[in-house]
């Protein structure tokens, strides 16, 4: 059996991998179930029920206004003395739309679900990638493997290739099921109108960017764990990035009134990658006054190309360092 097939099979059969994937699938199922439960297709019956509820609310508001006028005439001082100004709302002020259960609009609402899918799978990819190589370093399995396969770079690159191939397959399968599931939800509990070829193309590109995010997360987790030779190294680095370089740095930059401080934080770059762009408004800078637009704060736009270049550079650097360390450092 080839090393690639052996590593792919070992990754698929690891208890940790299966458990973590099952947990992710359960979370995705809960998101889909919650979405279906909180949405309802708008029909003639639901519209009629909403109109009736709006009429009932209108009548109640009129009764409240009439009672307020009666109380005002009894105690004018408590109401400012102007009892005639107390009037109920106009009928058109109470829309029946506010009494309708929202329906799931596939074109408008599904892109957010794609982002949720990508974010969750990226977390799964990072943890599984770190555990895949970190557990072998910690248990001594890597040293045993190198005894009969002494090509260090080939062994590590094959492991990484097996991981990325497996993550690619997982992402494609879950992404297809995720799309079909929400298409069903939109059919039964919403609408699938306005799904033009351009809309499908936009969704497809969003899904591809989500796939890229998953693969990058897996590469980074794999690389950091390989450098630290332990799963905890990658998890500790992730916690450090979140706690120190996200929350801590955000507080420091905000206190220092740094310009466009959101640009130094990871969520802005992930948002730019998945949503094609992310606009940051600098509320600490003096506004630019325009005779037509008024006071406008300066903005900075992060594009998906900029975010993609950053993610590619970080992942290449980390994997490159991992390859360098396994070649230069002692294995024992």
XYZ file of C-alpha atoms in Angstrom:
332
model
C 0.000 0.000 0.000
C 1.330 3.479 -0.863
C 2.158 5.934 1.897
C -0.529 8.350 0.672
C -3.264 5.700 0.812
C -2.058 4.526 4.200
C -2.107 8.056 5.636
C -5.525 8.825 4.146
C -6.942 5.632 5.605
C -5.355 6.274 8.990
C -6.790 9.787 9.100
C -10.275 8.567 8.203
C -10.254 5.808 10.803
C -8.947 7.873 13.722
C -11.500 7.995 16.529
C -10.764 11.673 17.162
C -11.388 12.541 13.517
C -14.698 10.717 13.392
C -15.880 12.139 16.717
C -15.028 15.699 15.762
C -16.701 15.376 12.362
C -19.842 13.950 13.987
C -19.962 16.884 16.423
C -19.633 19.317 13.501
C -22.415 17.562 11.599
C -24.665 17.722 14.661
C -24.021 21.470 14.945
C -24.794 21.951 11.256
C -27.968 19.912 11.689
C -29.056 22.083 14.608
C -28.481 25.219 12.524
C -30.559 23.798 9.675
C -33.290 22.597 12.030
C -33.458 25.944 13.796
C -33.670 27.733 10.467
C -36.535 25.515 9.300
C -38.372 25.923 12.610
C -38.157 29.733 12.657
C -39.273 30.246 9.040
C -42.550 29.660 7.247
C -43.668 29.933 3.645
C -45.889 32.947 3.010
C -49.205 31.749 1.564
C -52.629 33.250 1.082
C -53.689 31.723 4.415
C -50.731 33.100 6.377
C -51.168 36.480 4.714
C -54.862 36.540 5.680
C -54.005 35.575 9.252
C -51.428 38.372 9.400
C -53.980 40.890 8.076
C -56.427 39.785 10.755
C -53.777 40.145 13.434
C -52.894 43.613 12.130
C -56.570 44.646 12.227
C -56.881 43.356 15.786
C -53.776 45.226 16.857
C -55.102 48.399 15.181
C -58.375 48.165 17.082
C -56.521 47.616 20.353
C -54.350 50.659 19.713
C -57.466 52.746 19.061
C -58.989 51.553 22.363
C -55.788 52.429 24.217
C -55.796 55.900 22.648
C -59.467 56.447 23.520
C -58.857 55.357 27.113
C -55.867 57.700 27.285
C -58.045 60.613 26.139
C -60.641 59.792 28.803
C -57.951 59.715 31.479
C -56.503 62.949 30.124
C -59.841 64.761 30.471
C -60.090 63.570 34.068
C -56.537 64.651 34.935
C -55.308 67.060 32.240
C -52.202 67.992 34.219
C -50.897 64.443 34.056
C -50.976 64.513 30.235
C -49.748 68.051 29.582
C -53.253 69.423 29.139
C -53.539 68.749 25.400
C -55.984 65.845 25.302
C -56.955 66.325 21.649
C -53.429 65.469 20.533
C -53.818 61.915 21.845
C -54.787 59.920 18.789
C -54.429 56.348 17.683
C -52.287 55.185 14.779
C -53.418 55.204 11.185
C -54.311 51.815 9.756
C -51.462 51.962 7.255
C -49.004 52.433 10.133
C -49.598 48.841 11.229
C -48.303 46.548 8.519
C -49.331 42.941 8.293
C -45.719 42.036 7.489
C -44.749 42.361 11.141
C -47.199 39.572 12.001
C -45.834 37.190 9.391
C -43.337 34.486 10.258
C -40.346 35.226 8.005
C -39.835 32.901 5.076
C -36.419 31.604 4.080
C -35.317 33.375 0.915
C -32.670 31.135 -0.630
C -31.005 33.872 -2.667
C -30.838 36.388 0.180
C -30.341 34.128 3.201
C -28.285 31.174 2.004
C -24.958 33.080 1.579
C -24.893 33.555 5.366
C -25.399 29.819 5.767
C -22.443 29.177 3.449
C -20.282 31.368 5.681
C -21.473 29.463 8.774
C -20.639 26.160 7.068
C -17.171 27.377 6.069
C -16.387 28.779 9.524
C -17.348 25.555 11.276
C -15.447 23.344 8.824
C -12.405 25.621 9.101
C -12.395 25.035 12.862
C -12.716 21.283 12.264
C -9.895 21.392 9.716
C -7.553 23.252 12.055
C -8.099 20.881 14.993
C -7.988 17.685 12.924
C -4.911 18.885 11.022
C -3.123 19.677 14.270
C -4.107 16.375 15.872
C -3.232 14.333 12.793
C 0.471 15.160 12.929
C 0.759 16.288 16.555
C -0.414 12.969 17.954
C 2.244 11.131 15.920
C 5.022 13.347 17.204
C 3.807 12.966 20.774
C 3.355 9.174 20.623
C 6.582 8.428 18.772
C 4.751 7.220 15.677
C 6.613 9.703 13.490
C 9.980 8.338 14.578
C 8.871 4.767 13.870
C 7.560 5.756 10.453
C 10.861 7.438 9.547
C 12.750 4.258 10.352
C 11.359 2.547 7.236
C 10.606 5.722 5.290
C 13.664 7.909 6.015
C 12.675 10.604 3.477
C 11.610 13.251 5.965
C 10.257 15.853 3.565
C 8.443 13.233 1.528
C 6.793 11.745 4.613
C 5.612 15.102 5.953
C 4.442 16.364 2.552
C 2.551 13.105 1.945
C 0.818 13.457 5.292
C -0.140 17.031 4.395
C -1.386 15.944 0.975
C -3.507 13.204 2.548
C -4.963 15.721 5.007
C -5.813 18.281 2.306
C -7.332 15.628 0.048
C -9.464 14.340 2.892
C -10.554 17.866 3.857
C -11.379 18.605 0.225
C -13.625 15.544 0.035
C -15.297 16.347 3.351
C -15.946 19.933 2.270
C -17.368 18.973 -1.121
C -19.711 16.335 0.318
C -20.945 18.429 3.239
C -21.229 21.521 1.035
C -23.402 19.675 -1.471
C -25.618 18.258 1.273
C -25.762 21.671 2.967
C -26.908 23.317 -0.270
C -29.508 20.647 -0.958
C -30.816 20.798 2.593
C -31.367 24.541 2.491
C -32.865 24.307 -0.978
C -35.406 21.936 0.559
C -35.966 24.339 3.459
C -36.491 27.199 1.022
C -38.913 25.086 -1.013
C -40.998 24.067 1.996
C -40.518 27.049 4.315
C -39.672 29.912 2.011
C -38.933 30.756 -1.582
C -36.408 29.820 -4.265
C -37.382 32.609 -6.629
C -34.823 34.870 -8.324
C -32.188 32.128 -8.489
C -30.688 33.208 -11.789
C -27.494 31.749 -13.288
C -25.656 34.775 -11.935
C -26.949 34.075 -8.431
C -25.809 30.450 -8.647
C -22.401 31.585 -9.871
C -22.056 33.978 -6.942
C -23.000 31.221 -4.488
C -20.540 28.867 -6.153
C -17.706 31.366 -5.817
C -18.590 31.911 -2.159
C -18.471 28.167 -1.645
C -15.061 27.973 -3.339
C -13.721 30.687 -1.059
C -15.143 28.739 1.882
C -13.330 25.643 0.628
C -10.124 27.653 0.434
C -10.611 28.827 4.022
C -11.020 25.211 5.169
C -7.858 24.079 3.403
C -5.831 27.004 4.731
C -7.019 26.317 8.288
C -6.014 22.675 7.935
C -2.569 23.625 6.597
C -1.945 26.088 9.414
C -3.029 23.632 12.114
C -0.878 20.895 10.564
C 2.140 23.177 10.198
C 2.069 24.660 13.694
C 1.596 21.244 15.321
C 4.487 19.859 13.281
C 6.738 22.744 14.295
C 5.812 22.324 17.957
C 5.689 18.512 17.641
C 2.505 18.363 19.687
C -1.196 18.978 19.123
C -1.208 21.321 22.090
C 1.274 23.580 20.288
C -1.266 24.382 17.589
C -4.153 24.701 20.028
C -2.063 26.903 22.308
C -1.064 29.082 19.364
C -4.714 29.413 18.347
C -5.734 30.400 21.868
C -2.868 32.879 22.007
C -3.908 34.459 18.716
C -7.509 34.763 19.860
C -6.825 36.040 23.373
C -3.687 38.133 22.875
C -3.730 39.219 19.254
C -7.489 39.644 18.949
C -9.100 40.724 22.209
C -5.969 42.176 23.784
C -4.752 43.910 20.653
C -8.229 45.255 19.915
C -8.412 46.850 23.365
C -4.939 48.377 23.066
C -5.549 49.753 19.577
C -8.929 51.170 20.558
C -7.460 52.881 23.622
C -4.652 54.250 21.480
C -7.244 55.461 18.947
C -5.304 53.800 16.142
C -6.589 54.392 12.657
C -8.545 51.503 11.116
C -7.639 49.229 14.016
C -10.057 46.556 12.757
C -7.620 45.942 9.910
C -5.206 44.390 12.411
C -7.768 41.801 13.522
C -8.448 38.432 11.930
C -12.286 38.684 11.649
C -11.994 41.585 9.213
C -9.813 39.532 6.857
C -12.024 36.451 7.107
C -15.063 38.635 6.432
C -13.358 40.202 3.424
C -12.456 36.773 2.042
C -15.929 35.300 2.405
C -17.998 38.403 1.538
C -15.620 39.661 -1.211
C -14.925 42.894 0.681
C -14.973 44.347 4.174
C -15.276 48.075 4.811
C -13.730 49.556 7.953
C -14.830 52.976 9.146
C -12.368 55.045 11.166
C -14.479 56.782 13.802
C -11.344 58.143 15.544
C -10.342 60.337 12.597
C -11.841 63.740 11.759
C -14.678 63.426 9.280
C -14.522 64.596 5.688
C -17.283 67.155 5.234
C -19.224 67.117 1.991
C -21.866 69.630 0.990
C -24.043 66.825 -0.368
C -23.231 63.907 1.952
C -22.477 65.804 5.154
C -19.874 64.528 7.596
C -18.305 61.295 6.352
C -15.745 59.251 8.266
C -12.797 57.881 6.248
C -13.090 54.241 5.273
C -10.723 51.426 4.322
C -11.863 48.507 2.175
C -10.199 45.104 2.453
C -10.808 43.070 -0.686
C -10.941 39.310 -1.041
C -7.779 39.420 -3.141
C -5.909 41.090 -0.277
C -7.262 38.580 2.225
C -6.465 35.637 -0.028
C -2.895 36.836 -0.489
C -2.462 37.151 3.275
C -3.860 33.683 3.992
C -1.742 32.121 1.246
C 1.415 33.812 2.518
C 0.809 32.781 6.149
C 0.032 29.164 5.250
C 3.065 28.885 2.923
C 5.376 30.349 5.557
C 4.107 28.049 8.323
C 4.268 24.920 6.170
C 7.697 25.973 4.904
C 8.982 26.344 8.451
C 7.525 22.929 9.309
C 9.360 21.383 6.368
C 12.584 23.124 7.357
C 12.376 21.998 10.991
C 11.726 18.330 10.178
C 14.744 18.382 7.890
C 17.100 20.186 10.258
C 16.025 19.147 13.760
C 16.778 15.894 15.522
C 13.852 13.460 15.313
C 14.417 11.825 18.685
